Structures are given as C-alpha cells and as structure tokens.
Coordinates of C-alpha atoms (C1' of nucleotides) in Angstrom, one line a residue:
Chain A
X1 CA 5.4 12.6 -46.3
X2 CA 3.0 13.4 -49.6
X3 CA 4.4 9.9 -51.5
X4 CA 1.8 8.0 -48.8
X5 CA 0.4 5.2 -50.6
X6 CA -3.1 4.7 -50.3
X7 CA -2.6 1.3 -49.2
X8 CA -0.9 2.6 -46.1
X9 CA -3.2 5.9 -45.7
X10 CA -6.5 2.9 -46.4
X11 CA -4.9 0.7 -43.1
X12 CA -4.3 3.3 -41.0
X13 CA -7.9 3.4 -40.4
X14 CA -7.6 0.1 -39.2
X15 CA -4.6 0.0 -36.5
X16 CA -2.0 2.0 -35.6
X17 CA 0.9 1.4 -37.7
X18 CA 4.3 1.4 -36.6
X19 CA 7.1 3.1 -39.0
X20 CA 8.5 -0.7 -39.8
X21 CA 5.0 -1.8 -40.8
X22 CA 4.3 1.5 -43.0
X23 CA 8.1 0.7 -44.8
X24 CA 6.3 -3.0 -45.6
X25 CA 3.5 -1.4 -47.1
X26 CA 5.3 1.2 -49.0
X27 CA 7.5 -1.8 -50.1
X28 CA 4.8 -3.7 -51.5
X29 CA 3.1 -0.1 -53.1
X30 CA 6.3 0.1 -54.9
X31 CA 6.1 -2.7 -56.4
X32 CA 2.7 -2.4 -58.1
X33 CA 2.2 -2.5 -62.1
X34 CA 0.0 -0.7 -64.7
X35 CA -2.9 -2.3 -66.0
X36 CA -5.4 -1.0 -68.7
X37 CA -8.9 -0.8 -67.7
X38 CA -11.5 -3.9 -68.4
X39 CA -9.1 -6.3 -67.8
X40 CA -10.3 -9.4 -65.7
X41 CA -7.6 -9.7 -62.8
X42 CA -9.3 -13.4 -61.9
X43 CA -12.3 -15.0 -63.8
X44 CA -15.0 -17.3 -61.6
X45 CA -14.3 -20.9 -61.1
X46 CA -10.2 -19.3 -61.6
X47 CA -8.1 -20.5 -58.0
X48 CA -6.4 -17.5 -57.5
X49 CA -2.9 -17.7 -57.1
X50 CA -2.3 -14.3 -55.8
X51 CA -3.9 -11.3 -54.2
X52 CA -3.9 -8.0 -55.3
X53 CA -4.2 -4.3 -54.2
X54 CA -5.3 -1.3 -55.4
X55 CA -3.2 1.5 -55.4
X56 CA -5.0 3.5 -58.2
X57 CA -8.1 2.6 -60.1
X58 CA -10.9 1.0 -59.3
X59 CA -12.1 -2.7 -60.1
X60 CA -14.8 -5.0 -59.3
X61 CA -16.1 -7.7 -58.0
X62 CA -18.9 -9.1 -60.3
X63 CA -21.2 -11.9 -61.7
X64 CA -23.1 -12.7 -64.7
X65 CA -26.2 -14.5 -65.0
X66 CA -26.4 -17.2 -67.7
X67 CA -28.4 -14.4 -70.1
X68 CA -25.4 -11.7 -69.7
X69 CA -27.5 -9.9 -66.7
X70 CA -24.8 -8.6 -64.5
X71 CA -23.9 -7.5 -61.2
X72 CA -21.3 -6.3 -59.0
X73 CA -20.7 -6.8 -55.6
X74 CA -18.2 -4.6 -54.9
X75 CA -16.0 -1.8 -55.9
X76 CA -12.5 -2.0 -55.3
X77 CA -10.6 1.3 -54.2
X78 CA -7.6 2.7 -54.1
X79 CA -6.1 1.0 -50.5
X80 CA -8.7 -2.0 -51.1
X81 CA -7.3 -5.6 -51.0
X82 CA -8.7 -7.6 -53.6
X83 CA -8.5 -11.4 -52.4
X84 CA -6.9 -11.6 -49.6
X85 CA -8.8 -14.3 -48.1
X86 CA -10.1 -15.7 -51.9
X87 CA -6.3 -16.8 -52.2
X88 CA -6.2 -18.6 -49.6
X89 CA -9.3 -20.3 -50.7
X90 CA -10.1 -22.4 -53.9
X91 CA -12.2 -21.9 -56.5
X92 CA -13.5 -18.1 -57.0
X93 CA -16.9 -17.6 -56.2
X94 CA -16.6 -14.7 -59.0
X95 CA -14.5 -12.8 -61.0
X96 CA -12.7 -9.5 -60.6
X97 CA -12.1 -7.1 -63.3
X98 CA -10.2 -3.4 -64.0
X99 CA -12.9 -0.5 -64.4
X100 CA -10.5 1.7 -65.7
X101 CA -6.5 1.9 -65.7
X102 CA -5.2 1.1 -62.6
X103 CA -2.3 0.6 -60.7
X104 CA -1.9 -2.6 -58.7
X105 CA 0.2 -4.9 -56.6
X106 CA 0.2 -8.6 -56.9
X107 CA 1.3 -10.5 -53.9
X108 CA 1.8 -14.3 -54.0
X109 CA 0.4 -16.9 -51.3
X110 CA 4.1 -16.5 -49.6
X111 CA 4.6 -13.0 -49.6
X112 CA 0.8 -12.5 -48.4
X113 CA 2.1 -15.2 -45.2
X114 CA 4.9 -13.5 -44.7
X115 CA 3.2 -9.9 -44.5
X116 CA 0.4 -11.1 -42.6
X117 CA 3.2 -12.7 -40.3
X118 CA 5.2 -9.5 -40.2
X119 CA 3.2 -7.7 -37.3
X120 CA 0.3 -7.8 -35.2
X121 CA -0.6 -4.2 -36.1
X122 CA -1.0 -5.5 -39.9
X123 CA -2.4 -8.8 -38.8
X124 CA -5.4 -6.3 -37.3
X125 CA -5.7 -3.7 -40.3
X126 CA -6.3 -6.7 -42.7
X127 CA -8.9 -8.2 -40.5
X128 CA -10.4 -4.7 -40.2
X129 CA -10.2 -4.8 -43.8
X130 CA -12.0 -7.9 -44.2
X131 CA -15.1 -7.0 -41.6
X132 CA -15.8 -3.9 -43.6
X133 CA -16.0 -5.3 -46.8
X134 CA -18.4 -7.5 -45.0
X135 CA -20.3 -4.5 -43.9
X136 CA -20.5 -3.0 -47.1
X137 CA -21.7 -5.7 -48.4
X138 CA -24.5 -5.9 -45.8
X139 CA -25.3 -2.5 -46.6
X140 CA -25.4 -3.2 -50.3
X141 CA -28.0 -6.0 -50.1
X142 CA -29.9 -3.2 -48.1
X143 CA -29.3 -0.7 -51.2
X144 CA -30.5 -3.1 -53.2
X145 CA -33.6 -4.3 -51.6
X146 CA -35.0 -2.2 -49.8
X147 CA -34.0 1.4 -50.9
X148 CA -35.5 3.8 -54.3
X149 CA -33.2 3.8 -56.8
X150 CA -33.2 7.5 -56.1
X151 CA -31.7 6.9 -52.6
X152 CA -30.1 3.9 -53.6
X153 CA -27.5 6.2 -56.2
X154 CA -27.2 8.8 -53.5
X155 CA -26.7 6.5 -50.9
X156 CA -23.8 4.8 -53.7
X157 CA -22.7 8.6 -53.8
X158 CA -22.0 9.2 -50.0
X159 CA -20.3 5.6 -50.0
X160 CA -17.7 6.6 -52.6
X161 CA -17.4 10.2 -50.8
X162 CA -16.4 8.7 -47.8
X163 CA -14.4 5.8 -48.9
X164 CA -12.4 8.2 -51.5
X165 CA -12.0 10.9 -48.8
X166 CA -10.3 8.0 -46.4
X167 CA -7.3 8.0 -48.7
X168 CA -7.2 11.2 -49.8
X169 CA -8.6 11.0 -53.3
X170 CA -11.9 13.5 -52.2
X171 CA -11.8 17.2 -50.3
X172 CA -14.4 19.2 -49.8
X173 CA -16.4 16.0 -51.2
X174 CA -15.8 16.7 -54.8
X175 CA -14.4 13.7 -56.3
X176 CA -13.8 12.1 -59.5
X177 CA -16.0 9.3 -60.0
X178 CA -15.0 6.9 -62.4
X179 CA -17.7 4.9 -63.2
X180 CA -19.9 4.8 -66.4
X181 CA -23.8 4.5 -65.5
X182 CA -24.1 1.2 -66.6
X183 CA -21.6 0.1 -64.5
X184 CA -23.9 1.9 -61.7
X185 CA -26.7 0.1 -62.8
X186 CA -25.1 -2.7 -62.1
X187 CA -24.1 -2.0 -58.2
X188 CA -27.9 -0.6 -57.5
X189 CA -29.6 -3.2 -60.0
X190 CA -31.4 -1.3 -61.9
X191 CA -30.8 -0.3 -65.8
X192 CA -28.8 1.9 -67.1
X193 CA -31.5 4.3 -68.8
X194 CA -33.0 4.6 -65.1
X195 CA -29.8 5.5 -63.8
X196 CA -29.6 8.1 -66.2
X197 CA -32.7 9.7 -64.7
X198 CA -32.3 9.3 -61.7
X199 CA -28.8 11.3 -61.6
X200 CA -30.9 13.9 -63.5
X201 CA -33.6 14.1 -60.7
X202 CA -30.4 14.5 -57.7
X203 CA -29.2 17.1 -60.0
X204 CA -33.2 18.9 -60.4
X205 CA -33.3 18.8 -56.5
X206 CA -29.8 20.4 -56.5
X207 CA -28.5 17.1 -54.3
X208 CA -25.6 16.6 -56.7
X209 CA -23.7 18.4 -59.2
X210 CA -21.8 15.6 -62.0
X211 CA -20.1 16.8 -65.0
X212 CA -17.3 15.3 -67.0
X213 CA -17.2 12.5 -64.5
X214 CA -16.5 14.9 -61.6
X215 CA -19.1 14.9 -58.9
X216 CA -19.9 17.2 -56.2
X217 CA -21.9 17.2 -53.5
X218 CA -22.8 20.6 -52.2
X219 CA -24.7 20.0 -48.9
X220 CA -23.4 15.9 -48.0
X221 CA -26.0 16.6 -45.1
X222 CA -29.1 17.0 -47.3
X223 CA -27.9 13.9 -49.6
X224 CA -26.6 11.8 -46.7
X225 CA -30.4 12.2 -44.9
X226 CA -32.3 11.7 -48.0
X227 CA -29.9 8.4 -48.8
X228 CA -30.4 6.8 -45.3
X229 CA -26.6 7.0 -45.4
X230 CA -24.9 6.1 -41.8
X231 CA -21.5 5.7 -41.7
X232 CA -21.3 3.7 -38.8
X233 CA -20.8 0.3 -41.1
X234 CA -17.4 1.5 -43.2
X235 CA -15.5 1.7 -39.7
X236 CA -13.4 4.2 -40.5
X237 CA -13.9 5.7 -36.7
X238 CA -10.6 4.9 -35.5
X239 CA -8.7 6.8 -37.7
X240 CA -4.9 7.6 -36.2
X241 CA -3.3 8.4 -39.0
X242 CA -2.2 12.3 -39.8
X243 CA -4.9 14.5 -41.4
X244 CA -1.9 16.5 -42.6
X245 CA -2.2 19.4 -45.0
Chain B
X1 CA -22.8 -40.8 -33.2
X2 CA -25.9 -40.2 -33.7
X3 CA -25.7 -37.1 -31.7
X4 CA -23.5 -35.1 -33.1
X5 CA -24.7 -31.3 -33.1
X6 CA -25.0 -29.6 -35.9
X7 CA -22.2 -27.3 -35.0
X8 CA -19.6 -30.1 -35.4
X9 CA -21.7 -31.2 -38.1
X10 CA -21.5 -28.0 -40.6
X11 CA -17.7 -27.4 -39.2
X12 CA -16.4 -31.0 -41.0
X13 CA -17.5 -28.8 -44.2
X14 CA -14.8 -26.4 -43.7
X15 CA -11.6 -29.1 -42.2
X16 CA -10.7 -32.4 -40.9
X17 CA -11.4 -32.2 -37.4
X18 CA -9.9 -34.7 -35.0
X19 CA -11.7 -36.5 -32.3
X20 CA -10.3 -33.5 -29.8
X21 CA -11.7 -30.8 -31.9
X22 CA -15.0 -32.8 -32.1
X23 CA -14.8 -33.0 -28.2
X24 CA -14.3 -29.3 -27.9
X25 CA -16.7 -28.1 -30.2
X26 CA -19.6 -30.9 -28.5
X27 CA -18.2 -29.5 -25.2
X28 CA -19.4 -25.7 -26.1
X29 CA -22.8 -27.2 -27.9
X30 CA -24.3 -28.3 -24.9
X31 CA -23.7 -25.3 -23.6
X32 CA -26.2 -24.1 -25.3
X33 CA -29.2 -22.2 -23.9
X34 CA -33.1 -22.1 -25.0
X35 CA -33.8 -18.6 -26.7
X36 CA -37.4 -17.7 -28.0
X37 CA -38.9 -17.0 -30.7
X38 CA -38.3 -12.5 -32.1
X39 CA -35.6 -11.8 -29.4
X40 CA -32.8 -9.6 -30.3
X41 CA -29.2 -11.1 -29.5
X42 CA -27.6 -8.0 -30.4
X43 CA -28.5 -4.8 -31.3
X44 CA -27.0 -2.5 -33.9
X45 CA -24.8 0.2 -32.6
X46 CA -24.4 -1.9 -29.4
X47 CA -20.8 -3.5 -28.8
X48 CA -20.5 -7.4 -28.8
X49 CA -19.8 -8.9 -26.1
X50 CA -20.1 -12.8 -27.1
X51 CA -20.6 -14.7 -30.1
X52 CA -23.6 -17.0 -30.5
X53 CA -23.9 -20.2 -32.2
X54 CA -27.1 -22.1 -33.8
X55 CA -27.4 -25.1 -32.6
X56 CA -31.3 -25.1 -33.2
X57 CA -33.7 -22.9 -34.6
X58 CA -32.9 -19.7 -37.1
X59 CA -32.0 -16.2 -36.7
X60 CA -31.3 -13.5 -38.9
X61 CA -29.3 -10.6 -39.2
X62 CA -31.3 -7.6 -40.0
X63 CA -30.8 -4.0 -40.4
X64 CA -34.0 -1.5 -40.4
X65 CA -34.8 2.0 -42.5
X66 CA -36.1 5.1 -40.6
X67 CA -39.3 4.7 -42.3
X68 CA -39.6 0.7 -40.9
X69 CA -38.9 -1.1 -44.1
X70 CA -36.9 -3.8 -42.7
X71 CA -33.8 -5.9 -44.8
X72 CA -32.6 -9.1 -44.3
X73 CA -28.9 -9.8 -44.9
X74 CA -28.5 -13.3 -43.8
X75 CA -30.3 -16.3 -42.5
X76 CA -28.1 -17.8 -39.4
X77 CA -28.7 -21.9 -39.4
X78 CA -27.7 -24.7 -37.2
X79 CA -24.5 -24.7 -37.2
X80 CA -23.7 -21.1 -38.1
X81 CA -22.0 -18.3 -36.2
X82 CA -23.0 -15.6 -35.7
X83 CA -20.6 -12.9 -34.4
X84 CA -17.2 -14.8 -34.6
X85 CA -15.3 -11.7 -36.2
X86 CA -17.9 -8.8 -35.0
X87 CA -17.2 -9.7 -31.4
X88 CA -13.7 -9.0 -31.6
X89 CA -15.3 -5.3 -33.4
X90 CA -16.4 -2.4 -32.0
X91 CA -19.8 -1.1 -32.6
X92 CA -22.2 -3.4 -34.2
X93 CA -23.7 -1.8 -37.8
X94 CA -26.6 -4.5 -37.7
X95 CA -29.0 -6.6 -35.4
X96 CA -29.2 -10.4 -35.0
X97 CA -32.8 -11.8 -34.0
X98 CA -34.0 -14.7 -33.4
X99 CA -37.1 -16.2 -35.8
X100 CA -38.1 -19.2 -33.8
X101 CA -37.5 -20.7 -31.0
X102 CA -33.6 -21.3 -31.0
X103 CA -31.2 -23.3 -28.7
X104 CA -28.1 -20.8 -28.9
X105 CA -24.2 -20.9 -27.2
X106 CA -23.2 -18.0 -26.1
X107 CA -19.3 -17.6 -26.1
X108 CA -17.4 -14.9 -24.8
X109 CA -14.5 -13.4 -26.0
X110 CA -12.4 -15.1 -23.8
X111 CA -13.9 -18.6 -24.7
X112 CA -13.3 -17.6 -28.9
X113 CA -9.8 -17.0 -28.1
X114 CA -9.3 -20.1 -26.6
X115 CA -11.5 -21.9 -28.9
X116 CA -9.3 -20.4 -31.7
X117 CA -6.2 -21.5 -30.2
X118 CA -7.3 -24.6 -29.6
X119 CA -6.5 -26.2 -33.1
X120 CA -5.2 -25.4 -36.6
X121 CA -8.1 -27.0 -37.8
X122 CA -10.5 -25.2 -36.0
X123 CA -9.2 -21.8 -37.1
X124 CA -9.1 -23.0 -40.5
X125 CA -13.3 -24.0 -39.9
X126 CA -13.6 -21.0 -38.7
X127 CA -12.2 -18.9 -41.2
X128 CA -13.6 -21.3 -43.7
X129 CA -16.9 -20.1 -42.4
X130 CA -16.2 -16.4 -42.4
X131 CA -15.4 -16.5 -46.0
X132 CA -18.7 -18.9 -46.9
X133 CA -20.4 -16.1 -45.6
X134 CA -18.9 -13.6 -47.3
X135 CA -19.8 -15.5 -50.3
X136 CA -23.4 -16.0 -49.8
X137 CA -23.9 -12.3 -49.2
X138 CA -22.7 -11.8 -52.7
X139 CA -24.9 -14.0 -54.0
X140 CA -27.9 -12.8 -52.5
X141 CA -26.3 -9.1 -53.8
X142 CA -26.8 -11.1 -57.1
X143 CA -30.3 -12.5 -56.6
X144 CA -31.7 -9.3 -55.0
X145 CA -30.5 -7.1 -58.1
X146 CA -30.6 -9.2 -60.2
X147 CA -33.0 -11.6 -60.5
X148 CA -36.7 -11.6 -61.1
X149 CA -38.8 -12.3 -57.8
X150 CA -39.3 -15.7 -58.8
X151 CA -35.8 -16.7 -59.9
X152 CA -34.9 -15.3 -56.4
X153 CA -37.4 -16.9 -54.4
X154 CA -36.4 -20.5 -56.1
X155 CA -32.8 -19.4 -55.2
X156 CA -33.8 -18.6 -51.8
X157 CA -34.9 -22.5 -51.5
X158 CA -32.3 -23.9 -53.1
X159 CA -29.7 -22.4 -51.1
X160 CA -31.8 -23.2 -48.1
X161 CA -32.1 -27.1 -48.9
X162 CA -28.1 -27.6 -49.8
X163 CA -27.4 -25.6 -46.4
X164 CA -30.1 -27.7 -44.0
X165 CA -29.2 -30.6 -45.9
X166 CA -25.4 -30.2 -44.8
X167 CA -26.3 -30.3 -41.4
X168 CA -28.7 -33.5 -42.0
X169 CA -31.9 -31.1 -41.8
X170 CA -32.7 -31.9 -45.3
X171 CA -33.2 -35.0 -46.7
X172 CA -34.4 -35.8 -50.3
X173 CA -34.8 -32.2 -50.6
X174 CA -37.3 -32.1 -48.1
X175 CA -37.5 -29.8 -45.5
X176 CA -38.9 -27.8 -42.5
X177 CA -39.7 -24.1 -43.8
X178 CA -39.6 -21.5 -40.9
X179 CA -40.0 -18.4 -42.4
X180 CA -43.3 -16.3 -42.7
X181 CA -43.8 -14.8 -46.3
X182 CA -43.1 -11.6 -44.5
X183 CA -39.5 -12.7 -43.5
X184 CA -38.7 -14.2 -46.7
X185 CA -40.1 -10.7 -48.1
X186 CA -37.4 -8.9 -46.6
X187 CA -34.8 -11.3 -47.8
X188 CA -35.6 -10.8 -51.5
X189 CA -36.4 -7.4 -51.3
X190 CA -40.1 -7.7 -52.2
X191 CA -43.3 -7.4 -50.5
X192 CA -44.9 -9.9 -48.9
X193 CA -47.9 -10.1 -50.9
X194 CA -46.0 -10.7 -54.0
X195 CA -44.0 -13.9 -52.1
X196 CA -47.5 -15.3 -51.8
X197 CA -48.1 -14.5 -55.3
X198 CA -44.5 -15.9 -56.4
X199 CA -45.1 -18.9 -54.2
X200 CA -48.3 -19.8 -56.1
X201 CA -46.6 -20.0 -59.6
X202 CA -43.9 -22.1 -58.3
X203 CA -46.4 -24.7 -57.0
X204 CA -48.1 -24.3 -60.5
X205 CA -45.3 -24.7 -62.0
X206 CA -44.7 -28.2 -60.4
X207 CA -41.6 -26.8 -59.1
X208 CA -42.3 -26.9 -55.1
X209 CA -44.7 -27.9 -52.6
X210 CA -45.2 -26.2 -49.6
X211 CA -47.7 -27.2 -46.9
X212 CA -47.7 -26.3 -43.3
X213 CA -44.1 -25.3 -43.4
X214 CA -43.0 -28.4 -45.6
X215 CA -41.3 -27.6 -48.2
X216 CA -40.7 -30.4 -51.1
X217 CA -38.5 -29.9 -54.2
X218 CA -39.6 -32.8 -56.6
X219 CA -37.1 -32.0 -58.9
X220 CA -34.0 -30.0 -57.6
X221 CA -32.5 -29.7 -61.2
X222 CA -35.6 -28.2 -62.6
X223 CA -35.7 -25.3 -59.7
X224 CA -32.1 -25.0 -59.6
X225 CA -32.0 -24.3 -63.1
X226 CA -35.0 -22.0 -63.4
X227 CA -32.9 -19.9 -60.7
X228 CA -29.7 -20.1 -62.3
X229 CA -28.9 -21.9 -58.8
X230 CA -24.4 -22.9 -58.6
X231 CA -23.8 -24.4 -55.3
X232 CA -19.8 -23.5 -55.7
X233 CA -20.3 -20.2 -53.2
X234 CA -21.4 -22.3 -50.5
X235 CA -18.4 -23.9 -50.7
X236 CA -19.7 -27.4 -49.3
X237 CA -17.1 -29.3 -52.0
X238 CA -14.4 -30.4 -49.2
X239 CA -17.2 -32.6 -47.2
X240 CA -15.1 -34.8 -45.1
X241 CA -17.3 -35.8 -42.2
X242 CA -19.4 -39.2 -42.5
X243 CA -22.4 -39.2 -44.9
X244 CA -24.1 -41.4 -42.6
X245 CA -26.9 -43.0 -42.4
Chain C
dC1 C1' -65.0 -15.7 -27.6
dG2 C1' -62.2 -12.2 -29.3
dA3 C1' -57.7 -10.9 -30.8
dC4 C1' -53.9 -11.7 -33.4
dG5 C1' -50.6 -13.6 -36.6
dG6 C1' -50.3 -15.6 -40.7
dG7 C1' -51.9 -16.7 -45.5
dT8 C1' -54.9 -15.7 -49.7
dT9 C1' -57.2 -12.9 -53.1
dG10 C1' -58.8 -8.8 -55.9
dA11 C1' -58.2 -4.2 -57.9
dG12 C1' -55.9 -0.3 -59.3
dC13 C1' -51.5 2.1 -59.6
dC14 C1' -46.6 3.4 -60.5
dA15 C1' -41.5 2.8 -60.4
dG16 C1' -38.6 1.2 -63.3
dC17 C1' -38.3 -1.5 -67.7
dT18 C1' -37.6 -2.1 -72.8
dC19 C1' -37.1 -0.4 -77.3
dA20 C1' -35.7 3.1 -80.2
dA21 C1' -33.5 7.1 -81.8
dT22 C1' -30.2 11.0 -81.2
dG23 C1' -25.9 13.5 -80.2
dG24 C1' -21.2 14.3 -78.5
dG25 C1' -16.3 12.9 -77.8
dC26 C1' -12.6 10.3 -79.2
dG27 C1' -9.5 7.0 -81.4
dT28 C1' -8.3 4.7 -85.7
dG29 C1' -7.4 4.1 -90.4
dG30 C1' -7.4 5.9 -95.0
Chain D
dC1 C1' -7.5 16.0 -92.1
dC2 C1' -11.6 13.7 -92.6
dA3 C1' -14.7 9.8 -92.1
dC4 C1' -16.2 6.1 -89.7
dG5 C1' -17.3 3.6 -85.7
dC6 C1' -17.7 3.0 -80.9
dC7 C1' -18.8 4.2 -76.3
dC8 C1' -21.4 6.8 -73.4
dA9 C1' -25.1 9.9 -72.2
dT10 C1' -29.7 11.6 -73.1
dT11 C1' -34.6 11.5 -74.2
dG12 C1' -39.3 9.8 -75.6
dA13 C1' -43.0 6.4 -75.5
dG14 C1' -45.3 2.6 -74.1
dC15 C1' -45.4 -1.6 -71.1
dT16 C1' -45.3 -4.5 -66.9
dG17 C1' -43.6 -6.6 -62.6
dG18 C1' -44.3 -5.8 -58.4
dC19 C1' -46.6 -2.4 -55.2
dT20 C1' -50.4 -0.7 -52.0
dC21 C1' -54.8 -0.9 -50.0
dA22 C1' -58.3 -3.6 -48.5
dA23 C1' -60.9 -7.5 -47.7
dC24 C1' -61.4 -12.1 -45.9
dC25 C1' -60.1 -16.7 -43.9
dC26 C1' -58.2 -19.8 -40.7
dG27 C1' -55.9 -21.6 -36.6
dT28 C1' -54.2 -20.6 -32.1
dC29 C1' -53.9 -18.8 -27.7
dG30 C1' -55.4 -16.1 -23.7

DNA sequence: CGACGGGTTGAGCCAGCTCAATGGGCGTGG
DNA sequence: CCACGCCCATTGAGCTGGCTCAACCCGTCG
C-alpha cells in the first residue's frame, strides 16, 4: 500500500492496528484540507472546538511574551495530533499556527468521541501519542536549559531525523527541513543570528551538511553523541508496522 | 473537614467529586508511606511499576547529561501524581526523586485501574491533571528560553504560590520554600550562583522576602507582572471544593 | 570538633546577544 | 521585462548576562 497516510504510518508506532482501525484512519486522512503556511489553526485564550491532524506540513505550538519574544513548544509533524486533549479542555493555554502549507484534518468534539470509541487499539495509539508529546517536551526543557546551543540544534537535528523517518518522510537521514532559523531560534531559545552560526560550526566540523533547506547528516552516530541525543524518550520502540520498500 | 489531604484537596480543582470519590481518594491517602529526603522513586530506563502520589513533601522529575549537569522538568507537590500515565508505559525516559522528606502512596497498577474505574469524575480529575501538566511544562519551555533569569525565577515563585496555595499550603502569598538555590538552578536552567545573585535583586527590588525557607510575596501583582506571570495554564479556574476557612 | 551542606561574595571570562549592513531569491505591480 | 520590496541567510563588531573558580561563613550533625 504506498497511499499510507502518515497518520496511520505515525500510530502504528503506538499499537497494533487492525485493518478496520487503519480504514478509520485513512477515512479521516481523506478528509483533510489545504492550508497556506502562517496561518494560526487556534489562537491562546481560543476554546477549541476541534482537533486537528497533520498529514503534511508542519505547525506549532507557540507563545509570546507581552514584548513579541516568542517561543515554541512544539513542532507538529506529519502523523502528529494537534489537540486532542486541548479540545476537550477549555481555554487554550497557547496558540497553534501553520509553518508552511500544510495539509490537515479537522475532527469535531463528536467525531474525536466516536474514533476514540471506535477501538481499543486506537484508544492506545492516542494515549501513546499523548505520553510522547510529554516526553518531548521533557526533553525540550532539557535542550533548553541545560544543553550549548551547539548541541542543543544538533540535538533539534536528530529529533526531526527520527521523528520524520517514523513516517517515512527521511531515508538514509536526509530530510527536508522546513524551518527558517528564526523559527529554530525560537525552539532552542536563542536568536536567530546565533543560530546562523551555530549551523555554520556543525557544517565546519562536518556534522551536518544543509543546503536549500535539505539537510543531511552523514555520520547520525557522531551528531547523535555530540547532541546527547537518546532516543529512548520518542517511544517509537514498538514499531509493528511494515518497513516495506 | 479539616483533614482533608491534599490529594482530595488539589483533585476538586480538576471535577466535582462526590462524598464516595472523596472517601476513595482519603482511603488511598492514608496509605501513604514516609519517604526521605534525595531517594529515587524511579529511575530512568527502569519500567514503572506503581504510581506515587504527594501527599507531603516535594519531589521532582529530573533527567541528567553524561557530563552531570542535571535538568529539572517538573516540581511534584502535594497533591500531584506522579506516574499516572508512565505506569501504564514501558521504559521510563526520566527519574523521579524525592527533595525532602515526603509522605508518598504508592499505587499499583492494579489499584490505578480500579481507581480509574471507580468514577467518571475521577477519570475526568485525572485526566484534568495530565493535561495541567502538560501545560506547565510548556510554560516552563517558555520561561527557560525565554525569559531573563530574573523574570524566570519570579515565575518560578509565582507559579509555586498559586499551586501551594491550591492545596491550602499558601496563604496570603506566604509560603514554605524547600528548594536549595542548586535545585531551583536546575529548574531555570542557570547556575546556582547566579539564583543567589537573582534572588538578591528581587529582595532589593521589594519584590520577595525570603528567610529561612519563607518565602513572602508583598505584592503578588507587582512580581507577577515583572514575570509576565498568567495563571490560565494552571488551569485552577473550575475550583469547586470549599474555600474554607 | 571536624565535616558537610547550604548560602554569600568577589573577580575575571566567554557564550550568546544586539545592532547594523549586505546579498540572494522570489513574487508583485507597472 | 524590469524594478521594487520582502524574506531569509550571512557576516562583522562590540557588549553583557550569566558563567566558572575560589574564598569564606554559618548551622547542623555525627
């Protein structure tokens, strides 16, 4: 099957699906619509109404401070679920925005009840879901505090290899990476101009290689043991799913 | 009552509970066991095998680099969980310690299951909590990357004076302190030196008082607003429980 | 009484910041 | 088709918040 949405390859990781519970998710990939980059999906203080999944794109989670400082707590994949505990909550705690075009499903508070009720197998993938975006936000705060912004970006680096990889969209880890440095700057907390040399350093020691967008990481080992970079926390152990082709 | 625990106490935050959830939830409280000060409840890559509730005291959840810089990814309170969704996980990705001298309930994962079936409202606490920690990691994301050391510090004690104070802990913004500059070092991201430094300017500044572990915020709108402090991600709003006495 | 865990203080240093200017790619309007 | 503007990346120069190292102090506990 090559028409696998990444929604389905992203929950494989998380249970073993049965053939009824991948024709759900292909159901609800179907279903998704276009929208143009920069667009905020809900704004802070917003209750959101639905949730939403990425099929293609990536968006954010992010905050500003009250003198336009901002940062973002998460990045949003391909597979990713966007709010699907936020919807059933009130008021956002922050607001979620397109980083370039994407493709995306919108489910309402019934149809996430009635997928959530639809099998114990998805039931399980969305909680898995859930604990690793807990994880990686864990890891983040670690990124953040207590990591150089050199090993910080490469540790940002091996995170996006491996996440991408789950769902197809990086082989060989080459990957597009679709994010402007400022918008990095704003994961790792520092500025953008830093940002700018410290991807110029990983290139020097011959860590990365990043041109038109497209980066590649010759020896993930090296990178991976200079960026701390462990796994462990995006769970993806348990893959079942077919590492076809 | 005057003897509600705090477990009950924080859990009204998140649902109405009815007199038989309060029964169940005082029934696992004194349960609850002595623990002492720097012991590890769990260890990263070890597999849960309970969950553990504050009833007393503070833990943390903590992660460590090769080279022994330590991080700091969440403060556990009276009241707080500490493992609900990682016990039903596999391998642990972080550590859980103890800071003080804690009185802890240990829960296995038989006991959660039943605890969970137990009531609507209960699961609805319980998820309540999940996502109020979810939350407060991104904020800390935010105040780690984001803000200046002092703006994060002041954060740090507002959020630690609206989360004691739900659990009656705090009153008048007043409040037992127990952290060391050291632990509150590896919560910002800083060194410790520079807390004691930070620390210094907000007294100063008028804007604490801190003496043998006492903490005093004369004016919580003044601190909160130096820190850009918004309560909304702890989520407190739907207080239902009795503000007595 | 010595050791140890915290807090406090000083001095010098450096990672990462700000400000500023430059250049390329691309979309839009004339 | 060109010109303009905008977004993004790049580079230089100087500044500073927070760091490290190193004392020293105090209270507590064995």
């Amino acid at each position: 099957m090559p028409t696998e949405s990444k929604l389905t390859r992203r929950l494989r990781h998380g249970a073993r699906l049965s053939e009824r519970d991948i024709g759900q998710l292909e159901t609800i990939s179907a279903s998704a619509i276009d929208i143009v980059a920069s667009t905020d999906l809900i704004k802070q203080h917003d209750v959101a109404k639905h949730a939403h999944i990425i099929l293609d794109g990536v968006a954010c989670r992010y905050k500003f401070l009250r003198d336009g400082r901002r940062a973002i707590v998460a990045l949003l994949l391909p597979g990713d679920f966007c709010d699907l505990q936020d919807s059933i909550q009130q008021k956002m705690d922050h607001s979620i925005a397109t980083l370039v075009d994407c493709r995306i499903a919108k489910l309402d508070k019934q149809e996430i009840t009635r997928l959530l009720e639809s099998s114990p197998a998805i039931r399980r993938a969305c909680l898995w879901a859930t604990m690793v975006e807990e994880a990686t936000l864990r890891e983040w705060l670690v990124n953040v505090g207590r990591r150089s912004s050199e090993e910080a970006v490469a540790h940002l680096f091996c995170e996006l290899d491996a996440r991408l990889g789950a769902v197809g969209l990086a082989r060989g880890h080459v990957f597009y990476l679709p994010l402007t440095q400022a918008t990095i700057a704003d994961v790792i907390g520092i500025s953008a101009v830093h940002v700018q040399r410290v991807i110029a350093n990983l290139k020097d020691a011959g860590l990365i290689m990043l041109q038109d967008r497209v980066l590649v990481i010759p020896d993930f080992a090296s990178l991976a043991e200079m960026a701390d970079f462990d796994e462990t926390y995006l769970h993806l152990g348990n893959t079942v799913g077919p590492h076809e082709q």
